[in-house]
mmCIF file of C-alpha atoms and ligand atoms in Angstrom:
data_model
loop_
_atom_site.group_PDB
_atom_site.id
_atom_site.type_symbol
_atom_site.label_atom_id
_atom_site.label_comp_id
_atom_site.label_asym_id
_atom_site.label_seq_id
_atom_site.Cartn_x
_atom_site.Cartn_y
_atom_site.Cartn_z
ATOM 1 C CA MET A 1 81.554 68.821 137.602
ATOM 2 C CA ASP A 2 80.820 66.099 140.174
ATOM 3 C CA SER A 3 83.913 64.981 141.960
ATOM 4 C CA ASN A 4 84.690 61.590 140.506
ATOM 5 C CA TYR A 5 87.942 61.214 142.358
ATOM 6 C CA HIS A 6 88.752 59.904 145.791
ATOM 7 C CA ILE A 7 91.461 61.666 147.759
ATOM 8 C CA ILE A 8 93.637 59.935 150.364
ATOM 9 C CA HIS A 9 95.515 62.675 152.168
ATOM 10 C CA LEU A 10 98.620 61.796 154.164
ATOM 11 C CA SER A 11 100.629 64.066 156.376
ATOM 12 C CA GLU A 12 104.022 62.552 155.514
ATOM 13 C CA ILE A 13 105.132 59.806 153.145
ATOM 14 C CA ASN A 14 108.304 58.907 151.258
ATOM 15 C CA SER A 15 106.784 59.485 147.821
ATOM 16 C CA THR A 16 103.125 59.637 146.778
ATOM 17 C CA ASN A 17 104.061 57.812 143.559
ATOM 18 C CA ASP A 18 105.614 54.947 145.507
ATOM 19 C CA PHE A 19 102.631 54.814 147.876
ATOM 20 C CA ALA A 20 100.243 54.752 144.897
ATOM 21 C CA LYS A 21 102.181 51.944 143.200
ATOM 22 C CA GLU A 22 102.111 49.905 146.393
ATOM 23 C CA LEU A 23 98.372 50.472 146.706
ATOM 24 C CA ILE A 24 97.848 49.273 143.133
ATOM 25 C CA SER A 25 99.875 46.140 143.782
ATOM 26 C CA LYS A 26 97.827 45.336 146.903
ATOM 27 C CA GLN A 27 94.247 46.262 146.108
ATOM 28 C CA PHE A 28 93.803 47.817 142.658
ATOM 29 C CA PRO A 29 92.089 50.995 143.936
ATOM 30 C CA VAL A 30 89.309 52.637 141.969
ATOM 31 C CA GLU A 31 90.448 54.815 139.033
ATOM 32 C CA PHE A 32 91.118 58.452 140.009
ATOM 33 C CA THR A 33 92.187 57.565 143.510
ATOM 34 C CA VAL A 34 94.508 60.391 144.502
ATOM 35 C CA ILE A 35 97.298 60.193 147.036
ATOM 36 C CA SER A 36 98.236 63.640 148.254
ATOM 37 C CA CYS A 37 100.445 64.685 151.116
ATOM 38 C CA ASP A 38 101.801 67.610 153.087
ATOM 39 C CA TYR A 39 105.378 66.405 152.859
ATOM 40 C CA GLN A 40 107.411 63.806 150.985
ATOM 41 C CA THR A 41 110.604 62.569 152.582
ATOM 42 C CA LYS A 42 111.789 61.081 149.270
ATOM 43 C CA GLY A 43 109.884 62.980 146.596
ATOM 44 C CA LYS A 44 111.021 61.708 143.220
ATOM 45 C CA GLY A 45 111.709 63.803 140.142
ATOM 46 C CA GLN A 46 112.678 62.849 136.608
ATOM 47 C CA HIS A 47 116.045 61.156 136.040
ATOM 48 C CA SER A 48 116.353 60.028 139.700
ATOM 49 C CA ASN A 49 116.311 63.645 140.874
ATOM 50 C CA VAL A 50 114.807 64.625 144.202
ATOM 51 C CA TRP A 51 111.610 66.669 144.149
ATOM 52 C CA HIS A 52 111.857 69.437 146.701
ATOM 53 C CA SER A 53 108.731 70.948 148.250
ATOM 54 C CA ASP A 54 108.413 72.687 151.631
ATOM 55 C CA LYS A 55 105.911 71.104 154.022
ATOM 56 C CA ALA A 56 102.269 72.018 153.313
ATOM 57 C CA LYS A 57 103.193 74.782 150.892
ATOM 58 C CA ASN A 58 102.542 73.119 147.541
ATOM 59 C CA LEU A 59 100.595 70.311 145.923
ATOM 60 C CA THR A 60 102.377 66.986 145.758
ATOM 61 C CA PHE A 61 100.093 64.172 144.682
ATOM 62 C CA SER A 62 99.661 61.091 142.510
ATOM 63 C CA LEU A 63 96.608 60.286 140.446
ATOM 64 C CA ILE A 64 95.931 56.597 139.771
ATOM 65 C CA THR A 65 94.613 55.791 136.301
ATOM 66 C CA TYR A 66 94.037 52.697 134.178
ATOM 67 C CA PRO A 67 94.627 54.033 130.646
ATOM 68 C CA THR A 68 93.828 50.829 128.798
ATOM 69 C CA HIS A 69 92.664 52.912 125.806
ATOM 70 C CA ILE A 70 96.270 53.991 125.171
ATOM 71 C CA GLN A 71 98.646 51.771 123.206
ATOM 72 C CA ILE A 72 102.230 51.677 124.476
ATOM 73 C CA ASP A 73 103.413 53.173 121.187
ATOM 74 C CA ASN A 74 101.307 56.209 122.039
ATOM 75 C CA GLN A 75 102.112 56.343 125.735
ATOM 76 C CA PHE A 76 103.534 59.848 125.548
ATOM 77 C CA TYR A 77 99.984 61.046 124.856
ATOM 78 C CA LEU A 78 99.221 60.490 128.515
ATOM 79 C CA SER A 79 101.954 62.945 129.389
ATOM 80 C CA LYS A 80 100.660 65.339 126.726
ATOM 81 C CA LEU A 81 97.134 65.398 128.024
ATOM 82 C CA ILE A 82 98.213 65.706 131.649
ATOM 83 C CA SER A 83 100.452 68.655 130.691
ATOM 84 C CA LEU A 84 97.451 70.199 128.941
ATOM 85 C CA GLY A 85 95.260 69.690 132.031
ATOM 86 C CA ILE A 86 97.824 71.607 134.089
ATOM 87 C CA ILE A 87 97.947 74.349 131.444
ATOM 88 C CA ASP A 88 94.107 74.538 131.583
ATOM 89 C CA TYR A 89 94.260 74.946 135.365
ATOM 90 C CA LEU A 90 96.886 77.691 135.143
ATOM 91 C CA GLU A 91 94.966 79.441 132.370
ATOM 92 C CA SER A 92 91.920 79.455 134.661
ATOM 93 C CA LYS A 93 94.090 81.648 136.913
ATOM 94 C CA LYS A 94 95.005 83.821 133.918
ATOM 95 C CA ILE A 95 98.560 82.512 133.925
ATOM 96 C CA GLU A 96 100.008 81.612 130.564
ATOM 97 C CA CYS A 97 102.480 78.756 130.840
ATOM 98 C CA LYS A 98 104.359 76.541 128.434
ATOM 99 C CA ILE A 99 105.135 72.840 128.324
ATOM 100 C CA LYS A 100 108.857 72.315 128.342
ATOM 101 C CA TRP A 101 109.559 69.013 126.662
ATOM 102 C CA PRO A 102 109.141 66.422 127.889
ATOM 103 C CA ASN A 103 107.366 66.929 131.199
ATOM 104 C CA ASP A 104 107.840 70.343 132.783
ATOM 105 C CA ILE A 105 105.491 73.272 133.016
ATOM 106 C CA TYR A 106 107.177 76.641 132.766
ATOM 107 C CA TYR A 107 106.099 80.177 133.501
ATOM 108 C CA GLU A 108 108.381 82.392 131.447
ATOM 109 C CA ASN A 109 111.791 80.808 132.099
ATOM 110 C CA LYS A 110 110.913 79.296 135.470
ATOM 111 C CA LYS A 111 109.538 75.919 136.427
ATOM 112 C CA ILE A 112 106.214 75.860 138.232
ATOM 113 C CA CYS A 113 105.357 72.168 137.905
ATOM 114 C CA GLY A 114 106.934 68.787 137.284
ATOM 115 C CA ILE A 115 105.283 65.548 136.230
ATOM 116 C CA LEU A 116 106.482 62.012 136.838
ATOM 117 C CA ILE A 117 104.353 59.293 135.249
ATOM 118 C CA GLU A 118 105.085 55.672 136.129
ATOM 119 C CA ASN A 119 103.338 53.107 133.923
ATOM 120 C CA THR A 120 102.841 49.406 133.811
ATOM 121 C CA ILE A 121 101.926 47.709 130.560
ATOM 122 C CA SER A 122 99.942 44.669 129.533
ATOM 123 C CA GLY A 123 100.688 43.364 126.052
ATOM 124 C CA THR A 124 100.532 46.416 123.803
ATOM 125 C CA ILE A 125 98.447 48.658 126.049
ATOM 126 C CA LEU A 126 98.969 50.690 129.182
ATOM 127 C CA LYS A 127 97.592 48.908 132.217
ATOM 128 C CA THR A 128 98.212 51.305 135.088
ATOM 129 C CA ALA A 129 99.643 54.807 135.254
ATOM 130 C CA VAL A 130 100.570 56.656 138.401
ATOM 131 C CA ILE A 131 100.591 60.327 137.458
ATOM 132 C CA GLY A 132 102.762 62.162 139.964
ATOM 133 C CA ILE A 133 102.465 65.932 140.010
ATOM 134 C CA GLY A 134 104.383 68.489 142.020
ATOM 135 C CA ILE A 135 103.098 72.019 141.500
ATOM 136 C CA ASN A 136 104.412 74.999 143.393
ATOM 137 C CA ILE A 137 101.552 76.908 144.947
ATOM 138 C CA ASN A 138 102.395 78.909 148.088
ATOM 139 C CA GLN A 139 106.161 78.492 148.404
ATOM 140 C CA THR A 140 108.027 81.662 147.498
ATOM 141 C CA GLU A 141 111.547 80.808 148.615
ATOM 142 C CA PHE A 142 113.379 77.850 147.150
ATOM 143 C CA PRO A 143 116.731 76.266 147.955
ATOM 144 C CA LYS A 144 119.734 77.844 146.224
ATOM 145 C CA ASP A 145 120.252 74.750 144.085
ATOM 146 C CA ILE A 146 116.804 75.270 142.497
ATOM 147 C CA PRO A 147 117.311 78.766 141.115
ATOM 148 C CA ASN A 148 114.614 78.637 138.453
ATOM 149 C CA ALA A 149 111.549 77.644 140.500
ATOM 150 C CA VAL A 150 108.413 79.742 140.695
ATOM 151 C CA SER A 151 104.995 79.286 142.312
ATOM 152 C CA LEU A 152 101.436 80.475 141.823
ATOM 153 C CA SER A 153 101.861 82.686 144.838
ATOM 154 C CA GLY A 154 105.128 84.102 143.500
ATOM 155 C CA ILE A 155 103.337 85.053 140.287
ATOM 156 C CA LEU A 156 99.978 86.246 141.620
ATOM 157 C CA LYS A 157 101.216 87.594 144.995
ATOM 158 C CA LYS A 158 98.559 85.910 147.103
ATOM 159 C CA GLN A 159 98.123 82.724 149.106
ATOM 160 C CA PHE A 160 95.953 79.816 148.028
ATOM 161 C CA ASN A 161 93.946 77.164 149.857
ATOM 162 C CA LEU A 162 95.657 73.907 148.909
ATOM 163 C CA ASN A 163 92.549 71.698 149.167
ATOM 164 C CA GLU A 164 90.607 73.978 146.869
ATOM 165 C CA GLU A 165 93.457 74.134 144.370
ATOM 166 C CA LEU A 166 93.836 70.344 144.377
ATOM 167 C CA GLU A 167 90.144 69.928 143.550
ATOM 168 C CA LEU A 168 90.290 72.520 140.767
ATOM 169 C CA LEU A 169 93.377 70.958 139.248
ATOM 170 C CA LEU A 170 91.955 67.420 139.461
ATOM 171 C CA ASN A 171 88.842 68.526 137.607
ATOM 172 C CA PHE A 172 90.947 69.859 134.734
ATOM 173 C CA LEU A 173 93.147 66.755 134.656
ATOM 174 C CA ILE A 174 90.259 64.307 134.720
ATOM 175 C CA MET A 175 88.394 66.303 132.084
ATOM 176 C CA ARG A 176 91.377 66.006 129.703
ATOM 177 C CA TYR A 177 91.802 62.344 130.556
ATOM 178 C CA MET A 178 88.124 61.484 130.018
ATOM 179 C CA ASN A 179 88.089 63.427 126.740
ATOM 180 C CA SER A 180 91.005 61.382 125.490
ATOM 181 C CA HIS A 181 88.606 58.417 125.249
ATOM 182 C CA LYS A 182 86.535 60.383 122.759
ATOM 183 C CA ILE A 183 88.825 62.630 120.744
ATOM 184 C CA ASN A 184 91.643 61.573 118.509
ATOM 185 C CA PHE A 185 95.291 62.103 119.278
ATOM 186 C CA THR A 186 95.694 64.683 116.495
ATOM 187 C CA ILE A 187 93.667 67.165 118.514
ATOM 188 C CA ILE A 188 95.720 66.516 121.665
ATOM 189 C CA ASN A 189 98.875 66.836 119.616
ATOM 190 C CA GLU A 190 97.861 70.184 118.158
ATOM 191 C CA ALA A 191 97.022 71.589 121.581
ATOM 192 C CA TYR A 192 100.302 70.272 123.001
ATOM 193 C CA HIS A 193 102.364 71.890 120.249
ATOM 194 C CA LYS A 194 100.487 75.162 120.657
ATOM 195 C CA HIS A 195 101.820 75.304 124.200
ATOM 196 C CA LEU A 196 105.258 73.857 123.592
ATOM 197 C CA TYR A 197 108.097 75.877 125.107
ATOM 198 C CA LYS A 198 110.423 77.465 122.534
ATOM 199 C CA ILE A 199 108.630 75.947 119.551
ATOM 200 C CA ASN A 200 109.782 77.542 116.282
ATOM 201 C CA GLN A 201 112.199 79.821 118.142
ATOM 202 C CA PRO A 202 115.976 79.648 117.963
ATOM 203 C CA ALA A 203 117.359 78.414 121.268
ATOM 204 C CA LEU A 204 120.474 76.892 122.790
ATOM 205 C CA PHE A 205 120.617 73.171 123.475
ATOM 206 C CA LYS A 206 123.138 70.650 124.669
ATOM 207 C CA ASP A 207 123.486 67.097 123.427
ATOM 208 C CA LYS A 208 126.244 64.484 123.666
ATOM 209 C CA ASN A 209 128.309 66.487 121.160
ATOM 210 C CA GLY A 210 128.080 69.778 123.020
ATOM 211 C CA ILE A 211 126.199 73.065 122.879
ATOM 212 C CA PHE A 212 124.417 74.112 119.688
ATOM 213 C CA GLU A 213 121.763 76.472 118.415
ATOM 214 C CA GLY A 214 118.591 75.067 116.951
ATOM 215 C CA THR A 215 114.811 75.220 116.834
ATOM 216 C CA VAL A 216 112.168 72.934 118.326
ATOM 217 C CA CYS A 217 110.078 71.654 115.404
ATOM 218 C CA GLU A 218 107.761 69.061 116.928
ATOM 219 C CA THR A 219 107.461 65.953 119.058
ATOM 220 C CA LEU A 220 106.753 62.477 117.682
ATOM 221 C CA HIS A 221 104.085 59.993 118.821
ATOM 222 C CA ASP A 222 106.577 58.176 120.985
ATOM 223 C CA GLY A 223 107.636 61.403 122.707
ATOM 224 C CA ARG A 224 110.911 62.025 120.890
ATOM 225 C CA ILE A 225 111.597 65.623 119.918
ATOM 226 C CA ILE A 226 112.771 66.984 116.557
ATOM 227 C CA ILE A 227 115.281 69.837 116.585
ATOM 228 C CA GLU A 228 116.506 71.586 113.465
ATOM 229 C CA THR A 229 120.023 72.951 113.761
ATOM 230 C CA LEU A 230 121.179 76.263 112.259
ATOM 231 C CA ASP A 231 122.703 74.390 109.318
ATOM 232 C CA LYS A 232 119.283 72.777 108.672
ATOM 233 C CA LYS A 233 120.216 69.355 110.027
ATOM 234 C CA VAL A 234 117.311 67.521 111.629
ATOM 235 C CA ASN A 235 118.110 65.758 114.906
ATOM 236 C CA ILE A 236 115.728 63.484 116.784
ATOM 237 C CA TYR A 237 116.216 63.053 120.520
ATOM 238 C CA ASN A 238 114.937 60.671 123.125
ATOM 239 C CA PHE A 239 114.335 61.682 126.733
ATOM 240 C CA LYS A 240 117.576 62.478 128.547
ATOM 241 C CA GLU A 241 119.486 62.970 125.279
ATOM 242 C CA LEU A 242 118.806 66.696 125.014
ATOM 243 C CA GLU A 243 119.069 69.566 127.434
ATOM 244 C CA PHE A 244 117.624 73.055 126.983
ATOM 245 C CA LEU A 245 120.084 75.746 128.057
HETATM 246 C C1 BTN B 301 110.233 66.427 137.762
HETATM 247 O O1 BTN B 301 110.005 67.550 137.310
HETATM 248 O O2 BTN B 301 111.388 66.032 137.881
HETATM 249 C C2 BTN B 301 109.084 65.553 138.173
HETATM 250 C C3 BTN B 301 108.612 65.889 139.567
HETATM 251 C C4 BTN B 301 107.455 65.085 140.052
HETATM 252 C C5 BTN B 301 107.183 65.323 141.508
HETATM 253 C C6 BTN B 301 105.922 64.687 141.987
HETATM 254 S S1 BTN B 301 105.494 65.204 143.606
HETATM 255 C C7 BTN B 301 104.261 63.982 143.696
HETATM 256 C C8 BTN B 301 104.792 62.743 143.010
HETATM 257 N N1 BTN B 301 105.504 61.891 143.944
HETATM 258 C C9 BTN B 301 106.797 61.852 143.685
HETATM 259 O O3 BTN B 301 107.639 61.227 144.359
HETATM 260 N N2 BTN B 301 107.092 62.597 142.602
HETATM 261 C C10 BTN B 301 105.896 63.173 142.031
#
């Protein structure tokens, strides 16, 4: 596939997502402009967490898109297809991973990748989306407070060239994104659920009422997740309202 992206590589920056958003506000860069860096001084994770990544060990980048074909009611589809692009990339390495709702990529019970998408909207459609991705590639030791992290290198026991991996991953991401113009959301949804972590398996969760056992049934168009409890009660959760234990 011809490279239809444009990479801006920085040695150090606070956050590639913040840099990308600033770029959009100043000059509306061409779609698929990618901001990547060796090190983020303020890498952002979900829920105001910090994203930790050792210098020049992993991929930390933001992909700029203008997903005007996606209605805000369906905005979680962007997350779904980006998760699937990452799964495609990992499958190309013969690694089978799962999508842990809403935005994490897991290998067995360890996190290999996190996604942070920051959107702007115009009327009822998405106008801009900065797709921030942190994927662990060559780092094999992680801080004690991140006990469940894993990397490509930790799984496959070899080192990778980061530039090559970025290009491979971008091709998979852009392929999924471009296809989303053509195929309907049902197909994306099916693929997403096929790779959903703990789907149809009893698992432990925590919500505002405490710890309980239940089963992941499916996710809704708006990204909420449906969990069936042991006593067959159906609960629907928004982001941040449910924790997997
Ligand atoms: C998460 O799992 O909490 C989401 C992590 C997202 C991290 C990436 S690294 C590149 C981009 N820039 C950021 O500041 N965050 C995202």
